[in-house]
Amino acid sequence: MEKRNVTHWERRSRTLFRISFSLSLFTIGLMFIYALHTIFGWNIPFDLLRICNRWMEAQGWFSVAHLLRGLVLCTFVLYIGYGLDQWAGSYRAYRYFRSLQDVQQSAQYNAMYSENKELFMIIRCSQPVALTMGIFRR
């Protein structure tokens, strides 16, 4: 009973992650296509944001075009900034945990449970700590 419940929540969590990740990629893709049109003037047929922008201009909302361009630009700047911040934080955390690593125990557990990969990093700490690092390769 307990095992079935865990797999249900795990499957549900993976499904929610996949859906949210797909929607994010779709939105970023639409913004990227709109940015290519705005910057280089390319005529891309399936540019949903440009279609919406033209419709709004036809309705008489001229200032929305500038707002949309600003939103796309700010999103890309924030996206790159947050990505670099996450990368730098992960790198600092990895370096910190490497400094605390118990090399002998790590090698022992990796020899027992992994196939020529460094799967476990055992650290010296006064309190119990268990965590995973990474998004796709935890």
CSV table of N, CA and C in Angstrom, one decimal:
chain,number,residue,atom,x,y,z
A,1,MET,N,0.8,-1.2,0.0
A,1,MET,CA,0.0,0.0,0.0
A,1,MET,C,0.9,1.3,0.0
A,2,GLU,N,1.9,1.3,0.9
A,2,GLU,CA,2.8,2.4,1.0
A,2,GLU,C,3.6,2.6,-0.3
A,3,LYS,N,4.1,1.6,-0.9
A,3,LYS,CA,4.9,1.7,-2.1
A,3,LYS,C,4.0,2.2,-3.3
A,4,ARG,N,2.8,1.8,-3.4
A,4,ARG,CA,1.9,2.3,-4.4
A,4,ARG,C,1.7,3.8,-4.3
A,5,ASN,N,1.5,4.2,-3.0
A,5,ASN,CA,1.3,5.6,-2.8
A,5,ASN,C,2.5,6.5,-3.1
A,6,VAL,N,3.7,6.0,-2.9
A,6,VAL,CA,4.9,6.7,-3.2
A,6,VAL,C,5.0,6.8,-4.7
A,7,THR,N,4.8,5.7,-5.4
A,7,THR,CA,4.9,5.8,-6.9
A,7,THR,C,3.9,6.7,-7.5
A,8,HIS,N,2.7,6.7,-6.9
A,8,HIS,CA,1.6,7.6,-7.4
A,8,HIS,C,2.1,9.1,-7.3
A,9,TRP,N,2.6,9.5,-6.1
A,9,TRP,CA,3.1,10.9,-6.0
A,9,TRP,C,4.3,11.2,-6.8
A,10,GLU,N,5.2,10.2,-7.0
A,10,GLU,CA,6.4,10.4,-7.8
A,10,GLU,C,6.0,10.6,-9.3
A,11,ARG,N,5.0,9.8,-9.7
A,11,ARG,CA,4.5,9.9,-11.1
A,11,ARG,C,3.8,11.2,-11.3
A,12,ARG,N,3.0,11.6,-10.3
A,12,ARG,CA,2.3,12.9,-10.4
A,12,ARG,C,3.3,14.1,-10.4
A,13,SER,N,4.4,14.0,-9.6
A,13,SER,CA,5.4,15.1,-9.5
A,13,SER,C,6.1,15.2,-10.8
A,14,ARG,N,6.5,14.0,-11.4
A,14,ARG,CA,7.2,14.0,-12.7
A,14,ARG,C,6.3,14.6,-13.8
A,15,THR,N,5.0,14.3,-13.8
A,15,THR,CA,4.1,14.8,-14.8
A,15,THR,C,3.9,16.3,-14.6
A,16,LEU,N,3.8,16.8,-13.4
A,16,LEU,CA,3.7,18.2,-13.2
A,16,LEU,C,4.9,18.9,-13.6
A,17,PHE,N,6.1,18.3,-13.4
A,17,PHE,CA,7.4,18.9,-13.8
A,17,PHE,C,7.4,19.0,-15.3
A,18,ARG,N,7.1,17.9,-15.9
A,18,ARG,CA,7.2,17.9,-17.4
A,18,ARG,C,6.2,18.9,-18.0
A,19,ILE,N,5.0,19.0,-17.5
A,19,ILE,CA,4.0,20.0,-18.0
A,19,ILE,C,4.5,21.4,-17.8
A,20,SER,N,5.0,21.7,-16.6
A,20,SER,CA,5.5,23.1,-16.4
A,20,SER,C,6.7,23.4,-17.2
A,21,PHE,N,7.6,22.4,-17.3
A,21,PHE,CA,8.8,22.6,-18.1
A,21,PHE,C,8.5,22.9,-19.6
A,22,SER,N,7.5,22.1,-20.1
A,22,SER,CA,7.1,22.2,-21.5
A,22,SER,C,6.5,23.6,-21.8
A,23,LEU,N,5.6,24.0,-20.8
A,23,LEU,CA,5.0,25.3,-21.0
A,23,LEU,C,6.0,26.5,-20.9
A,24,SER,N,7.0,26.3,-20.1
A,24,SER,CA,8.0,27.3,-20.0
A,24,SER,C,8.8,27.4,-21.3
A,25,LEU,N,9.2,26.2,-21.8
A,25,LEU,CA,9.9,26.1,-23.1
A,25,LEU,C,9.1,26.7,-24.2
A,26,PHE,N,7.8,26.4,-24.2
A,26,PHE,CA,7.0,27.0,-25.3
A,26,PHE,C,6.9,28.5,-25.2
A,27,THR,N,6.8,29.1,-24.0
A,27,THR,CA,6.7,30.5,-23.8
A,27,THR,C,8.1,31.1,-24.2
A,28,ILE,N,9.2,30.6,-23.7
A,28,ILE,CA,10.5,31.1,-24.1
A,28,ILE,C,10.7,31.0,-25.6
A,29,GLY,N,10.2,30.0,-26.2
A,29,GLY,CA,10.3,29.8,-27.7
A,29,GLY,C,9.5,30.9,-28.4
A,30,LEU,N,8.3,31.2,-27.9
A,30,LEU,CA,7.5,32.3,-28.5
A,30,LEU,C,8.2,33.6,-28.4
A,31,MET,N,8.8,33.8,-27.2
A,31,MET,CA,9.4,35.1,-27.0
A,31,MET,C,10.7,35.2,-27.8
A,32,PHE,N,11.4,34.1,-28.0
A,32,PHE,CA,12.6,34.1,-28.8
A,32,PHE,C,12.2,34.4,-30.3
A,33,ILE,N,11.2,33.8,-30.8
A,33,ILE,CA,10.7,34.0,-32.2
A,33,ILE,C,10.3,35.5,-32.3
A,34,TYR,N,9.6,36.1,-31.3
A,34,TYR,CA,9.2,37.5,-31.4
A,34,TYR,C,10.5,38.4,-31.4
A,35,ALA,N,11.5,38.0,-30.6
A,35,ALA,CA,12.7,38.8,-30.5
A,35,ALA,C,13.4,38.8,-31.8
A,36,LEU,N,13.5,37.6,-32.5
A,36,LEU,CA,14.1,37.5,-33.8
A,36,LEU,C,13.5,38.4,-34.8
A,37,HIS,N,12.1,38.4,-34.8
A,37,HIS,CA,11.4,39.3,-35.7
A,37,HIS,C,11.7,40.8,-35.4
A,38,THR,N,11.7,41.1,-34.1
A,38,THR,CA,11.8,42.5,-33.7
A,38,THR,C,13.3,43.0,-34.0
A,39,ILE,N,14.3,42.2,-33.7
A,39,ILE,CA,15.7,42.6,-33.9
A,39,ILE,C,16.1,42.6,-35.3
A,40,PHE,N,15.8,41.4,-36.0
A,40,PHE,CA,16.3,41.2,-37.4
A,40,PHE,C,15.3,41.5,-38.4
A,41,GLY,N,14.0,41.6,-38.1
A,41,GLY,CA,13.0,41.8,-39.0
A,41,GLY,C,12.6,40.6,-39.8
A,42,TRP,N,12.9,39.4,-39.3
A,42,TRP,CA,12.5,38.2,-40.0
A,42,TRP,C,11.0,38.0,-40.0
A,43,ASN,N,10.5,37.5,-41.0
A,43,ASN,CA,9.1,37.2,-41.1
A,43,ASN,C,8.9,35.7,-40.8
A,44,ILE,N,8.6,35.4,-39.6
A,44,ILE,CA,8.4,34.0,-39.2
A,44,ILE,C,6.9,33.7,-39.2
A,45,PRO,N,6.4,32.7,-39.9
A,45,PRO,CA,5.0,32.5,-40.0
A,45,PRO,C,4.2,32.3,-38.7
A,46,PHE,N,4.8,31.5,-37.8
A,46,PHE,CA,4.1,31.2,-36.5
A,46,PHE,C,4.6,32.0,-35.4
A,47,ASP,N,4.4,33.3,-35.5
A,47,ASP,CA,4.9,34.2,-34.5
A,47,ASP,C,3.6,34.7,-33.7
A,48,LEU,N,3.2,33.9,-32.7
A,48,LEU,CA,2.0,34.2,-32.0
A,48,LEU,C,2.0,35.5,-31.3
A,49,LEU,N,3.1,35.9,-30.7
A,49,LEU,CA,3.2,37.2,-30.0
A,49,LEU,C,3.0,38.4,-31.0
A,50,ARG,N,3.6,38.2,-32.2
A,50,ARG,CA,3.4,39.3,-33.2
A,50,ARG,C,2.0,39.3,-33.7
A,51,ILE,N,1.4,38.2,-33.9
A,51,ILE,CA,0.0,38.1,-34.3
A,51,ILE,C,-0.9,38.9,-33.2
A,52,CYS,N,-0.7,38.5,-32.0
A,52,CYS,CA,-1.4,39.2,-30.9
A,52,CYS,C,-1.1,40.7,-30.9
A,53,ASN,N,0.1,41.1,-31.1
A,53,ASN,CA,0.5,42.5,-31.1
A,53,ASN,C,-0.2,43.2,-32.3
A,54,ARG,N,-0.3,42.6,-33.4
A,54,ARG,CA,-1.0,43.3,-34.6
A,54,ARG,C,-2.4,43.4,-34.3
A,55,TRP,N,-3.0,42.4,-33.6
A,55,TRP,CA,-4.4,42.4,-33.3
A,55,TRP,C,-4.7,43.6,-32.3
A,56,MET,N,-3.8,43.7,-31.3
A,56,MET,CA,-4.0,44.8,-30.3
A,56,MET,C,-3.8,46.2,-31.0
A,57,GLU,N,-2.9,46.3,-31.9
A,57,GLU,CA,-2.7,47.5,-32.7
A,57,GLU,C,-3.9,47.9,-33.5
A,58,ALA,N,-4.5,46.8,-34.1
A,58,ALA,CA,-5.8,47.0,-34.9
A,58,ALA,C,-6.9,47.5,-34.0
A,59,GLN,N,-6.9,47.1,-32.7
A,59,GLN,CA,-7.9,47.5,-31.8
A,59,GLN,C,-7.7,48.9,-31.2
A,60,GLY,N,-6.5,49.5,-31.5
A,60,GLY,CA,-6.2,50.8,-31.1
A,60,GLY,C,-5.3,50.9,-29.9
A,61,TRP,N,-4.7,49.8,-29.5
A,61,TRP,CA,-3.8,49.8,-28.3
A,61,TRP,C,-2.4,49.9,-28.8
A,62,PHE,N,-1.9,51.0,-29.2
A,62,PHE,CA,-0.6,51.2,-29.8
A,62,PHE,C,0.5,51.0,-28.8
A,63,SER,N,0.3,51.4,-27.5
A,63,SER,CA,1.4,51.3,-26.5
A,63,SER,C,1.7,49.9,-26.1
A,64,VAL,N,0.8,49.0,-26.4
A,64,VAL,CA,1.0,47.6,-26.0
A,64,VAL,C,2.2,47.0,-26.7
A,65,ALA,N,2.5,47.4,-28.0
A,65,ALA,CA,3.6,46.9,-28.7
A,65,ALA,C,4.9,47.2,-28.0
A,66,HIS,N,5.1,48.5,-27.5
A,66,HIS,CA,6.3,48.8,-26.8
A,66,HIS,C,6.4,48.1,-25.4
A,67,LEU,N,5.3,47.9,-24.8
A,67,LEU,CA,5.2,47.1,-23.6
A,67,LEU,C,5.6,45.7,-23.8
A,68,LEU,N,5.2,45.1,-24.9
A,68,LEU,CA,5.5,43.7,-25.2
A,68,LEU,C,7.0,43.6,-25.5
A,69,ARG,N,7.6,44.5,-26.2
A,69,ARG,CA,9.0,44.5,-26.5
A,69,ARG,C,9.8,44.6,-25.2
A,70,GLY,N,9.4,45.5,-24.4
A,70,GLY,CA,10.1,45.6,-23.1
A,70,GLY,C,10.0,44.4,-22.2
A,71,LEU,N,8.8,43.7,-22.2
A,71,LEU,CA,8.6,42.5,-21.5
A,71,LEU,C,9.5,41.4,-22.0
A,72,VAL,N,9.6,41.2,-23.3
A,72,VAL,CA,10.4,40.2,-23.9
A,72,VAL,C,11.9,40.5,-23.5
A,73,LEU,N,12.3,41.7,-23.7
A,73,LEU,CA,13.7,42.0,-23.3
A,73,LEU,C,14.0,41.8,-21.9
A,74,CYS,N,13.1,42.2,-21.0
A,74,CYS,CA,13.4,42.0,-19.5
A,74,CYS,C,13.4,40.5,-19.2
A,75,THR,N,12.5,39.8,-19.8
A,75,THR,CA,12.5,38.3,-19.6
A,75,THR,C,13.8,37.7,-19.9
A,76,PHE,N,14.3,38.0,-21.1
A,76,PHE,CA,15.6,37.4,-21.5
A,76,PHE,C,16.7,37.8,-20.6
A,77,VAL,N,16.7,39.1,-20.2
A,77,VAL,CA,17.8,39.6,-19.3
A,77,VAL,C,17.7,38.8,-17.9
A,78,LEU,N,16.5,38.8,-17.4
A,78,LEU,CA,16.3,38.1,-16.1
A,78,LEU,C,16.6,36.6,-16.2
A,79,TYR,N,16.2,36.0,-17.3
A,79,TYR,CA,16.4,34.5,-17.6
A,79,TYR,C,17.9,34.2,-17.6
A,80,ILE,N,18.7,35.0,-18.3
A,80,ILE,CA,20.1,34.9,-18.3
A,80,ILE,C,20.7,35.1,-16.9
A,81,GLY,N,20.3,36.2,-16.3
A,81,GLY,CA,20.8,36.5,-15.0
A,81,GLY,C,20.5,35.5,-13.9
A,82,TYR,N,19.3,35.0,-13.9
A,82,TYR,CA,19.0,33.9,-12.9
A,82,TYR,C,19.7,32.6,-13.2
A,83,GLY,N,19.9,32.3,-14.5
A,83,GLY,CA,20.6,31.1,-14.9
A,83,GLY,C,22.1,31.2,-14.5
A,84,LEU,N,22.7,32.4,-14.7
A,84,LEU,CA,24.1,32.5,-14.3
A,84,LEU,C,24.2,32.5,-12.7
A,85,ASP,N,23.2,33.0,-12.0
A,85,ASP,CA,23.2,33.0,-10.6
A,85,ASP,C,23.1,31.6,-10.1
A,86,GLN,N,22.2,30.8,-10.7
A,86,GLN,CA,22.1,29.4,-10.3
A,86,GLN,C,23.4,28.6,-10.6
A,87,TRP,N,24.0,28.8,-11.7
A,87,TRP,CA,25.2,28.1,-12.1
A,87,TRP,C,26.3,28.5,-11.1
A,88,ALA,N,26.4,29.8,-10.7
A,88,ALA,CA,27.5,30.2,-9.8
A,88,ALA,C,27.2,29.6,-8.4
A,89,GLY,N,26.0,29.6,-8.0
A,89,GLY,CA,25.6,29.1,-6.6
A,89,GLY,C,25.9,27.6,-6.6
A,90,SER,N,25.6,26.8,-7.6
A,90,SER,CA,25.8,25.4,-7.7
A,90,SER,C,27.3,25.1,-7.7
A,91,TYR,N,28.1,25.9,-8.4
A,91,TYR,CA,29.5,25.8,-8.4
A,91,TYR,C,30.1,26.0,-7.0
A,92,ARG,N,29.7,27.1,-6.3
A,92,ARG,CA,30.2,27.4,-5.0
A,92,ARG,C,29.8,26.3,-4.0
A,93,ALA,N,28.6,25.7,-4.1
A,93,ALA,CA,28.2,24.7,-3.2
A,93,ALA,C,29.0,23.4,-3.5
A,94,TYR,N,29.2,23.1,-4.8
A,94,TYR,CA,30.0,21.9,-5.1
A,94,TYR,C,31.4,22.0,-4.6
A,95,ARG,N,32.0,23.2,-4.7
A,95,ARG,CA,33.4,23.4,-4.2
A,95,ARG,C,33.4,23.3,-2.7
A,96,TYR,N,32.4,23.8,-2.0
A,96,TYR,CA,32.3,23.7,-0.5
A,96,TYR,C,32.2,22.3,-0.1
A,97,PHE,N,31.3,21.5,-0.7
A,97,PHE,CA,31.2,20.1,-0.3
A,97,PHE,C,32.4,19.3,-0.7
A,98,ARG,N,33.1,19.7,-1.8
A,98,ARG,CA,34.3,19.0,-2.1
A,98,ARG,C,35.4,19.2,-1.0
A,99,SER,N,35.4,20.4,-0.4
A,99,SER,CA,36.3,20.6,0.7
A,99,SER,C,36.0,19.8,2.0
A,100,LEU,N,34.8,19.4,2.1
A,100,LEU,CA,34.3,18.6,3.3
A,100,LEU,C,34.3,17.1,3.0
A,101,GLN,N,34.7,16.7,1.8
A,101,GLN,CA,34.5,15.3,1.4
A,101,GLN,C,35.5,14.4,2.1
A,102,ASP,N,34.9,13.2,2.5
A,102,ASP,CA,35.7,12.1,3.1
A,102,ASP,C,36.0,11.2,1.9
A,103,VAL,N,37.2,11.3,1.4
A,103,VAL,CA,37.6,10.6,0.1
A,103,VAL,C,37.5,9.1,0.2
A,104,GLN,N,38.0,8.6,1.4
A,104,GLN,CA,38.0,7.1,1.5
A,104,GLN,C,36.6,6.5,1.6
A,105,GLN,N,35.7,7.1,2.4
A,105,GLN,CA,34.3,6.6,2.4
A,105,GLN,C,33.6,6.8,1.1
A,106,SER,N,33.8,8.0,0.4
A,106,SER,CA,33.2,8.2,-0.9
A,106,SER,C,33.6,7.1,-1.9
A,107,ALA,N,34.9,6.8,-1.9
A,107,ALA,CA,35.4,5.8,-2.8
A,107,ALA,C,34.8,4.4,-2.5
A,108,GLN,N,34.7,4.1,-1.2
A,108,GLN,CA,34.1,2.8,-0.8
A,108,GLN,C,32.7,2.7,-1.2
A,109,TYR,N,31.8,3.7,-1.0
A,109,TYR,CA,30.4,3.7,-1.4
A,109,TYR,C,30.2,3.7,-2.9
A,110,ASN,N,31.1,4.4,-3.6
A,110,ASN,CA,31.0,4.5,-5.0
A,110,ASN,C,31.4,3.1,-5.6
A,111,ALA,N,32.4,2.4,-5.0
A,111,ALA,CA,32.8,1.1,-5.5
A,111,ALA,C,31.6,0.1,-5.3
A,112,MET,N,30.9,0.2,-4.2
A,112,MET,CA,29.8,-0.7,-3.9
A,112,MET,C,28.6,-0.5,-4.7
A,113,TYR,N,28.2,0.8,-4.9
A,113,TYR,CA,26.9,1.1,-5.5
A,113,TYR,C,26.9,1.7,-6.9
A,114,SER,N,28.0,2.1,-7.4
A,114,SER,CA,27.9,2.7,-8.7
A,114,SER,C,28.9,2.0,-9.6
A,115,GLU,N,28.7,2.2,-10.9
A,115,GLU,CA,29.6,1.5,-11.9
A,115,GLU,C,30.5,2.5,-12.5
A,116,ASN,N,31.7,2.7,-12.0
A,116,ASN,CA,32.7,3.6,-12.5
A,116,ASN,C,32.3,5.1,-12.6
A,117,LYS,N,31.3,5.4,-11.8
A,117,LYS,CA,30.9,6.8,-11.7
A,117,LYS,C,31.0,7.3,-10.3
A,118,GLU,N,31.2,8.6,-10.1
A,118,GLU,CA,31.2,9.1,-8.8
A,118,GLU,C,29.8,9.5,-8.4
A,119,LEU,N,29.1,8.6,-7.8
A,119,LEU,CA,27.7,8.8,-7.5
A,119,LEU,C,27.5,9.4,-6.1
A,120,PHE,N,28.3,9.0,-5.2
A,120,PHE,CA,28.2,9.5,-3.8
A,120,PHE,C,29.4,10.3,-3.4
A,121,MET,N,29.1,11.4,-2.6
A,121,MET,CA,30.1,12.2,-2.0
A,121,MET,C,29.8,12.2,-0.5
A,122,ILE,N,30.6,11.5,0.2
A,122,ILE,CA,30.4,11.5,1.7
A,122,ILE,C,31.2,12.6,2.3
A,123,ILE,N,30.6,13.4,3.1
A,123,ILE,CA,31.2,14.6,3.7
A,123,ILE,C,31.3,14.4,5.2
A,124,ARG,N,32.3,15.1,5.8
A,124,ARG,CA,32.5,15.1,7.2
A,124,ARG,C,31.7,16.3,7.8
A,125,CYS,N,30.7,16.0,8.6
A,125,CYS,CA,29.8,17.0,9.2
A,125,CYS,C,29.3,16.5,10.5
A,126,SER,N,29.2,17.4,11.5
A,126,SER,CA,28.7,17.0,12.8
A,126,SER,C,27.2,16.7,12.9
A,127,GLN,N,26.5,17.2,11.9
A,127,GLN,CA,25.0,16.9,11.8
A,127,GLN,C,24.7,16.0,10.6
A,128,PRO,N,23.7,15.2,10.7
A,128,PRO,CA,23.3,14.4,9.5
A,128,PRO,C,22.9,15.3,8.3
A,129,VAL,N,23.4,15.1,7.2
A,129,VAL,CA,23.0,15.8,6.0
A,129,VAL,C,22.9,14.8,4.8
A,130,ALA,N,21.8,15.0,4.1
A,130,ALA,CA,21.6,14.2,2.9
A,130,ALA,C,20.9,15.1,1.9
A,131,LEU,N,21.5,15.3,0.7
A,131,LEU,CA,21.0,16.1,-0.3
A,131,LEU,C,21.4,15.7,-1.7
A,132,THR,N,20.7,16.2,-2.7
A,132,THR,CA,21.1,15.9,-4.1
A,132,THR,C,21.4,17.2,-4.7
A,133,MET,N,22.3,17.2,-5.7
A,133,MET,CA,22.7,18.4,-6.4
A,133,MET,C,22.4,18.2,-7.9
A,134,GLY,N,22.0,19.2,-8.6
A,134,GLY,CA,21.7,19.1,-10.0
A,134,GLY,C,20.3,19.0,-10.3
A,135,ILE,N,19.9,19.2,-11.6
A,135,ILE,CA,18.5,19.2,-12.0
A,135,ILE,C,18.3,17.9,-12.8
A,136,PHE,N,19.1,17.6,-13.8
A,136,PHE,CA,18.8,16.5,-14.6
A,136,PHE,C,19.7,15.3,-14.2
A,137,ARG,N,20.9,15.5,-13.7
A,137,ARG,CA,21.8,14.4,-13.3
A,137,ARG,C,22.1,14.7,-11.8
A,138,ARG,N,21.1,14.3,-11.0
A,138,ARG,CA,21.3,14.5,-9.5
A,138,ARG,C,22.3,13.5,-9.0
